[in-house]
Coordinates of C-alpha atoms and ligand atoms in Angstrom, one line a residue:
M15 CA 209.7 -30.4 116.5
H16 CA 210.2 -33.9 118.1
E17 CA 212.0 -32.6 121.2
L18 CA 209.9 -32.7 124.4
L19 CA 210.7 -30.0 127.0
T20 CA 210.1 -30.5 130.7
P21 CA 208.4 -27.5 132.3
M22 CA 211.8 -26.5 133.6
E23 CA 213.4 -26.6 130.2
M24 CA 210.5 -24.7 128.8
G25 CA 211.0 -22.0 131.4
E26 CA 214.7 -21.9 130.3
A27 CA 213.6 -21.6 126.7
D28 CA 211.4 -18.6 127.7
R29 CA 214.3 -17.0 129.5
L30 CA 216.7 -17.5 126.7
A31 CA 214.2 -16.2 124.1
I32 CA 213.5 -13.1 126.2
A33 CA 217.2 -12.5 126.8
A34 CA 217.9 -12.8 123.0
G35 CA 215.0 -10.5 122.1
P36 CA 213.2 -9.0 120.4
C37 CA 210.2 -10.3 122.3
D38 CA 209.9 -9.6 126.0
G39 CA 207.8 -11.9 128.2
Y40 CA 204.6 -9.9 127.6
A41 CA 205.2 -10.0 123.9
L42 CA 205.5 -13.8 124.1
M43 CA 202.3 -13.9 126.1
R44 CA 200.5 -11.7 123.6
N45 CA 201.6 -14.1 120.8
A46 CA 200.4 -17.1 122.9
G47 CA 197.1 -15.5 123.5
A48 CA 196.8 -14.6 119.8
V49 CA 197.3 -18.2 118.6
I50 CA 194.7 -19.5 121.1
A51 CA 192.2 -16.8 120.1
Q52 CA 192.8 -17.8 116.4
A53 CA 192.3 -21.5 117.2
V54 CA 189.0 -20.7 119.0
L55 CA 187.8 -18.5 116.1
S56 CA 188.6 -21.0 113.5
R57 CA 187.2 -24.1 115.3
F58 CA 184.3 -22.6 117.2
P59 CA 183.1 -19.8 114.8
D60 CA 179.6 -20.0 116.1
A61 CA 180.4 -20.4 119.8
G62 CA 177.8 -18.7 122.1
R63 CA 178.9 -17.6 125.5
I64 CA 182.6 -18.4 126.3
A65 CA 183.9 -18.7 129.8
I66 CA 187.6 -17.9 130.3
L67 CA 189.0 -19.3 133.6
C68 CA 192.2 -17.4 134.6
G69 CA 194.7 -18.6 137.2
P70 CA 197.2 -16.6 139.2
G71 CA 200.2 -17.2 137.0
N72 CA 201.2 -16.6 133.4
N73 CA 198.8 -19.3 132.2
G74 CA 196.1 -17.0 133.5
G75 CA 197.9 -14.1 131.7
D76 CA 197.4 -15.9 128.4
G77 CA 193.7 -16.2 129.4
Y78 CA 193.3 -12.4 129.7
V79 CA 195.0 -11.9 126.3
V80 CA 192.5 -14.4 124.8
A81 CA 189.6 -12.6 126.5
K82 CA 190.6 -9.3 125.0
L83 CA 191.1 -10.6 121.5
L84 CA 187.9 -12.7 121.4
E85 CA 185.9 -9.7 122.7
E86 CA 187.4 -7.5 120.0
A87 CA 186.3 -10.2 117.5
G88 CA 182.7 -9.7 118.7
L89 CA 182.3 -12.9 120.8
D90 CA 180.4 -13.0 124.0
V91 CA 183.1 -13.6 126.7
A92 CA 183.1 -13.8 130.5
C93 CA 186.3 -13.9 132.5
F94 CA 186.6 -15.7 135.9
R95 CA 189.5 -15.7 138.3
N96 CA 190.3 -17.3 141.6
H97 CA 193.3 -15.1 142.6
A98 CA 194.6 -11.8 141.2
P99 CA 197.8 -12.1 139.1
R100 CA 201.1 -11.7 141.0
E101 CA 202.7 -8.2 141.3
G102 CA 205.2 -7.5 138.6
S103 CA 204.2 -10.4 136.4
D104 CA 203.4 -10.4 132.8
A105 CA 200.0 -11.7 133.8
L106 CA 199.3 -8.5 135.6
L107 CA 200.0 -6.5 132.5
A108 CA 197.6 -8.7 130.5
A109 CA 194.9 -8.4 133.1
A110 CA 195.3 -4.6 133.1
D111 CA 195.0 -4.6 129.3
Y112 CA 191.7 -6.5 129.5
H113 CA 188.9 -4.0 130.3
G114 CA 185.9 -6.3 130.7
P115 CA 184.6 -7.4 134.0
V116 CA 186.4 -10.3 135.8
H117 CA 184.2 -12.4 138.0
L118 CA 185.1 -14.6 140.9
L119 CA 185.5 -18.2 140.1
D120 CA 182.8 -19.1 142.8
N121 CA 180.3 -17.4 140.5
F122 CA 181.0 -19.6 137.5
T123 CA 178.2 -21.9 136.4
P124 CA 179.1 -24.2 133.6
G125 CA 175.5 -24.4 132.3
D126 CA 175.6 -20.7 131.3
F127 CA 178.3 -21.3 128.7
E128 CA 179.0 -23.2 125.5
L129 CA 182.8 -23.2 125.6
V130 CA 185.4 -23.1 128.4
I131 CA 188.9 -21.7 127.9
D132 CA 191.0 -23.2 130.6
A133 CA 193.8 -20.8 131.6
L134 CA 194.0 -21.8 135.3
Y135 CA 197.3 -23.6 135.4
G136 CA 199.9 -24.6 132.9
A137 CA 203.6 -25.3 133.4
G138 CA 203.5 -23.9 136.9
L139 CA 201.1 -26.4 138.4
S140 CA 202.8 -27.3 141.6
R141 CA 200.2 -29.0 143.8
P142 CA 197.0 -30.9 143.3
I143 CA 193.9 -29.0 142.1
D144 CA 191.5 -28.8 145.0
G145 CA 188.6 -26.8 146.6
I146 CA 186.3 -24.8 144.3
E147 CA 188.6 -25.4 141.3
R148 CA 188.3 -29.2 141.7
L149 CA 184.5 -28.9 141.8
I150 CA 184.6 -26.8 138.7
V151 CA 186.8 -29.1 136.8
E152 CA 184.6 -32.1 137.7
A153 CA 181.4 -30.2 136.8
V154 CA 182.8 -29.0 133.4
N155 CA 184.0 -32.6 132.6
A156 CA 180.6 -34.0 133.6
S157 CA 178.8 -31.5 131.4
G158 CA 180.6 -32.7 128.3
M159 CA 181.0 -29.1 127.1
P160 CA 184.1 -28.4 124.9
V161 CA 187.2 -27.1 126.7
V162 CA 190.2 -25.5 125.0
A163 CA 193.2 -25.8 127.3
V164 CA 196.0 -23.2 127.3
D165 CA 199.3 -25.0 127.3
L166 CA 198.1 -28.0 129.3
P167 CA 194.7 -29.0 130.7
S168 CA 194.8 -27.6 134.3
G169 CA 195.6 -30.5 136.6
V170 CA 197.9 -32.4 134.2
S171 CA 201.5 -32.4 135.2
G172 CA 203.6 -31.2 132.3
A173 CA 206.5 -33.2 133.6
S174 CA 204.8 -36.6 134.0
G175 CA 201.3 -36.6 132.5
A176 CA 199.9 -37.4 136.0
V177 CA 196.6 -36.0 137.0
L178 CA 197.1 -33.9 140.1
G179 CA 193.8 -33.8 142.0
A180 CA 191.6 -33.4 139.0
A181 CA 192.1 -32.3 135.4
F182 CA 190.0 -30.9 132.5
E183 CA 189.2 -33.2 129.6
A184 CA 190.1 -30.8 126.8
M185 CA 188.9 -31.1 123.2
L186 CA 191.9 -29.0 122.1
T187 CA 195.1 -28.1 123.8
V188 CA 197.3 -25.3 122.4
T189 CA 200.9 -25.4 123.6
F190 CA 203.8 -23.3 122.8
F191 CA 207.1 -24.0 121.0
R192 CA 207.4 -27.7 121.9
K193 CA 205.2 -30.4 123.5
K194 CA 206.0 -31.4 127.1
P195 CA 206.2 -35.0 128.4
G196 CA 202.8 -34.5 130.0
H197 CA 201.2 -34.1 126.6
V198 CA 202.3 -37.6 125.5
L199 CA 202.4 -39.6 128.7
Q200 CA 199.2 -41.2 130.0
P201 CA 196.8 -40.2 131.4
G202 CA 197.8 -36.6 130.4
R203 CA 197.7 -37.5 126.7
D204 CA 194.1 -38.5 126.8
R205 CA 193.2 -35.3 128.7
C206 CA 194.7 -33.0 126.0
G207 CA 192.4 -33.9 123.1
E208 CA 193.9 -32.6 119.9
I209 CA 197.3 -30.9 120.5
V210 CA 198.4 -27.9 118.5
V211 CA 202.0 -26.7 118.9
A212 CA 202.2 -23.0 118.2
D213 CA 205.0 -20.7 117.3
I214 CA 205.0 -17.8 119.6
G215 CA 208.3 -16.2 118.5
I216 CA 210.8 -18.4 120.4
R217 CA 213.8 -19.1 118.1
E218 CA 214.8 -22.7 117.5
N219 CA 218.4 -22.0 118.5
V220 CA 217.5 -21.8 122.2
L221 CA 217.5 -25.6 122.0
D222 CA 221.3 -25.5 121.4
A223 CA 221.8 -24.4 125.0
I224 CA 219.1 -26.7 126.5
T225 CA 220.1 -29.9 124.6
P226 CA 216.9 -31.8 125.3
Q227 CA 217.2 -35.5 126.0
C228 CA 213.6 -36.4 125.6
F229 CA 211.9 -36.9 122.3
E230 CA 208.6 -37.9 120.8
N231 CA 209.2 -41.1 118.8
T232 CA 209.0 -40.1 115.2
P233 CA 210.9 -41.5 112.2
Y234 CA 213.1 -38.3 112.4
L235 CA 214.8 -39.9 115.4
W236 CA 216.0 -43.1 113.6
L237 CA 215.4 -42.9 109.9
R238 CA 219.0 -41.9 109.1
A239 CA 220.3 -45.0 111.0
F240 CA 217.9 -47.3 109.1
P241 CA 219.7 -50.0 107.1
T242 CA 220.0 -49.5 103.4
L243 CA 220.7 -52.2 100.9
S244 CA 223.7 -52.2 98.4
N245 CA 223.7 -54.3 95.3
D246 CA 226.5 -56.5 96.4
T247 CA 224.9 -57.4 99.7
H248 CA 224.3 -61.0 100.7
K249 CA 222.1 -62.7 103.3
Y250 CA 224.6 -62.8 106.1
R251 CA 225.6 -59.2 105.6
R252 CA 221.9 -58.3 106.2
G253 CA 222.3 -59.9 109.6
H254 CA 221.6 -63.3 111.1
V255 CA 219.1 -63.5 114.0
A256 CA 218.7 -66.4 116.4
V257 CA 215.5 -66.9 118.4
F258 CA 215.2 -69.3 121.3
S259 CA 212.2 -71.5 121.2
G260 CA 210.3 -72.9 124.2
G261 CA 209.2 -76.5 124.6
P262 CA 206.8 -78.5 122.4
T263 CA 203.7 -76.8 123.6
A264 CA 205.1 -73.2 123.6
T265 CA 206.8 -72.7 120.3
G266 CA 204.5 -70.1 118.7
A267 CA 206.0 -67.1 120.5
A268 CA 209.5 -67.8 119.1
R269 CA 208.2 -68.2 115.6
L270 CA 206.3 -64.9 115.8
S271 CA 209.6 -63.2 116.8
A272 CA 211.5 -65.0 114.1
R273 CA 209.1 -64.1 111.4
A274 CA 209.1 -60.4 112.5
A275 CA 212.9 -60.4 112.4
A276 CA 212.9 -61.7 108.9
R277 CA 210.2 -59.3 107.7
I278 CA 212.0 -56.3 109.1
G279 CA 215.0 -57.2 106.9
A280 CA 217.3 -59.7 108.7
G281 CA 219.0 -61.8 106.0
A282 CA 218.8 -65.0 107.9
V283 CA 216.8 -66.2 110.9
T284 CA 217.3 -69.4 112.9
V285 CA 215.0 -70.8 115.6
L286 CA 217.1 -72.6 118.3
S287 CA 214.8 -75.4 119.5
P288 CA 215.0 -77.8 122.3
P289 CA 215.1 -81.4 120.9
D290 CA 211.6 -82.2 122.0
A291 CA 210.1 -79.2 120.1
L292 CA 212.1 -79.8 116.9
L293 CA 209.3 -81.5 115.0
V294 CA 206.6 -79.0 116.0
N295 CA 208.9 -76.1 114.9
A296 CA 209.9 -78.0 111.7
A297 CA 206.2 -78.4 110.7
H298 CA 205.7 -74.6 110.8
L299 CA 209.0 -73.1 109.4
T300 CA 209.9 -72.6 105.8
S301 CA 212.5 -69.9 105.0
I302 CA 213.3 -69.6 108.7
M303 CA 216.0 -72.1 109.7
L304 CA 215.9 -74.5 112.6
R305 CA 218.7 -75.8 114.8
K306 CA 218.5 -78.3 117.6
T307 CA 219.9 -76.7 120.8
E308 CA 220.2 -78.7 123.9
S309 CA 222.7 -76.9 126.1
V310 CA 224.1 -73.5 126.8
A311 CA 227.3 -74.6 124.9
D312 CA 225.2 -75.6 121.9
A313 CA 223.7 -72.1 121.8
V314 CA 226.9 -70.1 122.1
D315 CA 228.8 -72.3 119.7
F316 CA 226.1 -71.9 117.1
I317 CA 226.0 -68.1 117.6
R318 CA 229.8 -67.8 117.4
D319 CA 230.3 -70.3 114.5
R320 CA 227.4 -69.1 112.3
K321 CA 228.1 -65.5 112.9
V322 CA 224.8 -64.7 114.5
F323 CA 224.4 -60.9 115.0
S324 CA 221.6 -60.8 117.5
A325 CA 219.3 -63.0 119.5
V326 CA 215.9 -63.0 121.1
L327 CA 215.4 -64.9 124.4
G328 CA 212.2 -65.1 126.5
P329 CA 209.1 -65.4 124.4
G330 CA 207.4 -68.7 125.3
F331 CA 210.7 -70.0 126.8
G332 CA 209.6 -71.0 130.3
D333 CA 212.6 -72.5 132.0
A334 CA 213.9 -69.8 134.3
A335 CA 217.0 -71.8 135.4
R336 CA 218.0 -72.2 131.8
I337 CA 217.6 -68.5 131.1
C338 CA 219.8 -67.6 134.1
A339 CA 222.5 -69.9 132.7
L340 CA 222.1 -68.7 129.1
V341 CA 222.1 -64.9 129.7
P342 CA 225.6 -64.5 131.2
A343 CA 227.0 -66.7 128.5
L344 CA 225.2 -64.8 125.7
L345 CA 226.5 -61.5 127.1
D346 CA 230.1 -62.8 127.2
R347 CA 231.9 -61.8 124.0
H348 CA 234.6 -64.4 124.7
Q349 CA 231.9 -67.1 124.3
T350 CA 229.7 -65.7 121.6
G351 CA 232.4 -64.0 119.4
E352 CA 232.9 -60.6 117.9
A353 CA 230.1 -60.8 115.4
F354 CA 227.4 -61.0 118.0
K355 CA 226.2 -57.5 118.7
G356 CA 222.9 -57.6 120.4
L357 CA 220.5 -59.5 122.7
V358 CA 216.8 -58.8 123.2
L359 CA 215.3 -60.1 126.5
D360 CA 211.6 -60.3 126.7
A361 CA 208.8 -62.0 128.7
D362 CA 210.2 -65.1 130.6
A363 CA 213.8 -63.8 130.2
L364 CA 212.9 -60.8 132.3
T365 CA 210.8 -62.6 134.9
A366 CA 213.6 -65.2 135.4
F367 CA 215.7 -62.5 137.1
E368 CA 212.9 -61.3 139.4
D369 CA 214.6 -62.6 142.5
N370 CA 218.1 -61.6 141.5
P371 CA 218.1 -58.7 139.1
H372 CA 221.7 -57.9 139.9
M373 CA 222.7 -61.1 138.2
L374 CA 221.4 -59.6 134.9
F375 CA 222.6 -56.1 135.6
D376 CA 226.1 -57.3 136.4
A377 CA 226.3 -59.3 133.3
A378 CA 225.0 -56.5 131.1
G379 CA 227.3 -54.0 129.5
K380 CA 230.4 -56.0 130.1
H381 CA 230.8 -57.3 126.6
V382 CA 227.9 -57.3 124.3
D383 CA 227.3 -53.9 122.5
A384 CA 223.5 -53.9 122.8
L385 CA 221.2 -55.3 125.4
V386 CA 217.5 -54.5 125.0
L387 CA 214.9 -55.3 127.6
T388 CA 211.3 -55.1 126.7
P389 CA 209.2 -55.2 129.9
H390 CA 205.5 -54.5 130.0
E391 CA 204.1 -52.9 133.3
G392 CA 204.2 -56.2 135.3
E393 CA 207.6 -57.2 134.1
F394 CA 209.0 -53.8 134.8
Q395 CA 207.7 -53.9 138.4
R396 CA 209.2 -57.4 138.9
L397 CA 212.6 -56.5 137.5
F398 CA 213.0 -52.9 138.8
G399 CA 211.2 -53.2 142.1
S400 CA 212.2 -49.9 143.9
I401 CA 212.2 -47.8 140.7
G402 CA 208.9 -49.3 139.6
V403 CA 207.1 -48.3 142.7
D404 CA 208.7 -44.9 143.3
P405 CA 205.7 -42.5 143.3
T406 CA 207.9 -39.5 142.7
L407 CA 209.0 -40.8 139.3
S408 CA 207.2 -40.5 136.0
K409 CA 207.1 -43.4 133.5
L410 CA 209.8 -41.4 131.6
E411 CA 212.0 -41.1 134.7
K412 CA 211.4 -44.8 135.6
A413 CA 212.5 -45.9 132.2
R414 CA 215.6 -43.7 132.3
A415 CA 216.6 -44.9 135.8
A416 CA 216.0 -48.5 134.7
A417 CA 218.2 -48.1 131.6
R418 CA 221.0 -46.7 133.8
R419 CA 220.6 -49.5 136.4
A420 CA 220.5 -52.3 133.8
N421 CA 223.0 -50.7 131.4
A422 CA 220.5 -51.6 128.7
V423 CA 218.1 -50.0 126.4
I424 CA 214.7 -50.3 128.0
I425 CA 211.4 -50.5 126.0
Y426 CA 208.9 -49.9 128.8
K427 CA 205.7 -51.0 127.0
G428 CA 202.1 -49.9 127.1
P429 CA 199.8 -47.3 125.4
D430 CA 202.6 -44.8 126.0
T431 CA 205.7 -46.9 125.4
V432 CA 208.9 -45.2 126.7
I433 CA 212.2 -46.2 125.2
A434 CA 215.3 -45.2 127.3
A435 CA 219.0 -45.5 126.7
P436 CA 221.7 -45.7 129.5
D437 CA 223.1 -42.4 128.3
G438 CA 219.9 -40.6 129.3
R439 CA 218.1 -40.3 125.9
V440 CA 214.4 -41.1 126.1
A441 CA 211.7 -41.4 123.5
I442 CA 208.0 -41.5 124.1
N443 CA 205.9 -43.4 121.5
T444 CA 202.7 -41.7 120.4
N445 CA 201.5 -43.7 117.3
A446 CA 200.3 -46.8 119.1
T447 CA 196.7 -48.2 119.0
P448 CA 194.9 -50.4 121.6
L449 CA 194.6 -53.0 118.8
L450 CA 198.2 -54.0 119.9
A451 CA 196.7 -55.3 123.1
T452 CA 196.6 -58.8 121.7
A453 CA 198.5 -62.0 122.7
G454 CA 201.9 -62.3 121.0
S455 CA 202.2 -58.7 119.8
G456 CA 205.1 -58.2 122.3
D457 CA 206.8 -61.3 120.8
V458 CA 206.7 -59.7 117.4
L459 CA 208.2 -56.4 118.8
A460 CA 211.1 -58.3 120.3
G461 CA 211.8 -60.0 117.0
M462 CA 211.6 -56.7 115.2
V463 CA 214.2 -55.1 117.6
A464 CA 216.5 -58.1 117.0
G465 CA 216.0 -57.8 113.2
M466 CA 217.0 -54.1 113.4
L467 CA 220.1 -54.8 115.6
A468 CA 221.2 -57.5 113.2
Q469 CA 221.2 -55.0 110.4
G470 CA 223.6 -52.8 112.3
M471 CA 221.3 -50.2 113.9
P472 CA 222.5 -48.9 117.2
A473 CA 220.3 -50.2 120.1
F474 CA 218.4 -47.0 120.9
E475 CA 217.6 -46.4 117.2
A476 CA 216.7 -50.1 116.7
A477 CA 214.3 -50.0 119.6
T478 CA 212.7 -46.7 118.7
A479 CA 212.3 -47.7 115.1
A480 CA 210.8 -51.1 116.0
V481 CA 208.3 -49.6 118.4
W482 CA 207.1 -47.1 115.8
L483 CA 207.0 -49.6 112.9
H484 CA 205.2 -52.2 115.1
A485 CA 202.5 -49.6 115.9
D486 CA 202.2 -48.4 112.3
A487 CA 201.7 -52.0 111.2
A488 CA 198.8 -52.4 113.7
K489 CA 197.2 -49.2 112.6
R490 CA 197.5 -50.1 108.9
F491 CA 195.9 -53.5 109.5
G492 CA 193.1 -52.1 111.7
P493 CA 190.3 -54.1 113.5
G494 CA 190.6 -57.8 113.7
L495 CA 194.4 -57.7 114.2
I496 CA 196.1 -60.7 115.7
A497 CA 199.9 -60.9 116.3
E498 CA 200.4 -63.0 113.2
D499 CA 199.3 -60.1 111.0
L500 CA 201.9 -57.7 112.3
P501 CA 205.0 -59.2 110.5
E502 CA 202.9 -59.5 107.3
M503 CA 202.1 -55.7 107.4
L504 CA 205.8 -54.7 107.6
P505 CA 206.4 -54.6 103.8
E506 CA 203.6 -52.0 103.5
V507 CA 204.9 -50.1 106.5
L508 CA 208.4 -50.0 105.0
V509 CA 207.2 -48.9 101.6
G510 CA 205.1 -46.2 103.4
L511 CA 208.4 -44.8 104.9
G512 CA 210.0 -44.7 101.5
L513 CA 212.2 -47.6 102.3
N514 CA 212.2 -49.8 99.2
Ligands
NAX603 N1 207.2 -15.8 129.0 C1 206.6 -16.8 129.5 O1 207.1 -17.3 130.5 C2 205.5 -17.4 128.8 C3 204.6 -18.3 129.5 N2 203.4 -18.6 129.1 C4 202.4 -19.2 129.9 O2 202.9 -19.2 131.2 C5 202.5 -20.5 131.8 C6 203.4 -20.7 133.0 O3 203.3 -19.7 133.9 P1 203.6 -19.8 135.4 O4 205.0 -20.3 135.6 O5 203.2 -18.5 136.0 O6 202.7 -21.0 135.9 P2 201.1 -21.2 136.0 O7 200.4 -20.0 135.4 O8 200.8 -22.5 135.5 O9 200.8 -21.2 137.6 C7 201.7 -20.8 138.5 C8 201.0 -20.2 139.8 O10 200.0 -21.0 140.3 C9 200.2 -21.4 141.6 N3 199.8 -22.8 141.7 C10 200.3 -23.9 141.1 N4 199.5 -25.0 141.3 C11 198.5 -24.5 142.1 C12 197.3 -25.2 142.6 N5 197.1 -26.5 142.4 N6 196.4 -24.5 143.3 C13 196.6 -23.2 143.5 N7 197.7 -22.5 143.0 C14 198.6 -23.2 142.3 C15 201.7 -21.2 141.8 O11 202.0 -21.0 143.1 C16 201.9 -20.0 140.9 O12 201.5 -18.8 141.6 C17 202.6 -21.5 130.7 O13 201.8 -22.6 131.0 C18 202.0 -20.6 129.6 O14 200.6 -20.7 129.5 C19 203.0 -18.1 127.8 O15 202.4 -16.8 128.1 C20 204.1 -17.9 126.8 C21 205.2 -17.1 127.4
ADP604 N1 196.2 -50.2 125.1 C1 197.3 -50.3 124.4 N2 197.5 -49.3 123.5 C2 198.6 -49.3 122.7 N3 199.6 -50.3 122.7 C3 199.4 -51.3 123.6 C4 198.3 -51.4 124.4 N4 198.4 -52.5 125.2 C5 199.5 -53.1 124.8 N5 200.1 -52.4 123.8 C6 201.4 -52.8 123.1 O1 201.2 -54.2 122.7 C7 202.4 -54.9 123.0 C8 202.1 -56.0 124.0 O2 203.2 -56.6 124.4 P1 203.2 -57.7 125.6 O3 202.4 -57.2 126.7 O4 204.5 -58.2 125.8 O5 202.3 -58.9 124.9 P2 202.6 -60.4 124.7 O6 203.3 -60.9 125.8 O7 201.2 -61.0 124.5 O8 203.3 -60.5 123.4 C9 203.4 -53.9 123.4 O9 204.1 -53.4 122.3 C10 202.5 -52.8 124.0 O10 203.2 -51.5 124.0
K605 K1 195.6 -24.6 131.3

């Protein structure tokens, strides 16, 4: 159930299901209407007058089915429509099967009702909501009355989660077969309220032909790739992570990354420190090792000679010129050696390439197996200028385009973090909490990704796992969270997943 289908893929799923039988389009619509009616009856058993707003397409068709079923159940229902259903459509069959009066949308007054069922537009929304519909959406939202959305709150793009013109703020959204990206990307996600995914008789095997490439980030995506321990393991087999420290007044970020890498299971972690920050770091490190690193050669020699598996560069690092010299060397297998599998670039290591992103993109993918970039919104805009500002692209499509451009796994952070791989796979994270909006939480995430890479996880799985675990740690800790708490919650998070 973790696949996300674009509206186009969902249309294809409908077509394949209808072609395979036994349900035709109208049978699927009746099933869709039935699950919505059931959801309304179970959640709003005492609802007074219910308004059902029906659009011109099949979303409206679902609305007529709901109207008929709720009326049969004895509820007080009034149907409103803006346009009649199209000739030859399943919606027309549904409208014909509903024998109650259908009023014009202009006559709908929100104050006369206790519940609105929104069946105006679903997957077929193709232009912004405007005119009388926009006024109605705004009036219903302002009234605070509960809205149950059929498939999607009208106005939310199923492909991108964008609000086109205006969109209902639903309390409950009932969608069919699989969620769509618009259910999990912001701002769409917040407009959906609770989301129920209902079975309407579409068989799972239609997905074999569709091969979706977009997923909700759940443990199902990466748990099988999660490292397991054997009795004969030793610390270097569990992976050695190096974290580059900034100067004497900016060392904390690297230590947050280092501690996160250790807590997620890396067997050894070393902070690579400039000479002038050595004592500050030494005063704060115990199990994590410390190495004086003055030049690019010092760093790559250490990585090669001490069989470092992965590294984090960027948190608190500052020095852009040094970053631009380090990155090509770190990405060059001839310099870092065969054991070195992955590099995580965060914060300053992304901003350093702002004026010359091609320097980074050209170096990427040549040698190292896994490059992971972890931009937040501002860093994404700086590094992927034209992709970042393209208004035709959703966050999902931006992350996917960036992953291809950079030949790297991209963790495009935020309340709806998107993780994209160069091969086109994309995952959207849905378990985050705003508690993560605290200084240093990104540094912890970067360390977690490196810790997963060091234990042999492929980059996309390492990135998706780290994002989910990071959010789970924050949720488990709860209010009062600061970045230091996140690594300390990881043991509980791992036990919660059955990983002990
Ligand atoms: N067999 C199927 O295809 C099934 C489809 N189902 C329902 O069908 C829906 C999709 O149906 P449709 O593809 O007909 O799409 P919609 O019902 O979402 O809307 C399409 C119609 O609205 C018009 N339109 C789009 N945006 C507009 C706007 N802003 N202002 C005015 N008109 C606008 C389009 O020109 C088109 O006529 C799903 O969301 C779901 O609710 C369900 O009944 C399950 C089965
Ligand atoms: N409102 C929010 N809801 C959920 N997660 C958030 C929110 N704001 C930020 N985050 C998450 O918190 C982390 C912040 O990372 P970042 O911006 O790099 O912080 P820092 O640089 O302080 O470490 C990211 O994982 C991001 O996805
Ligand atoms: K709708």
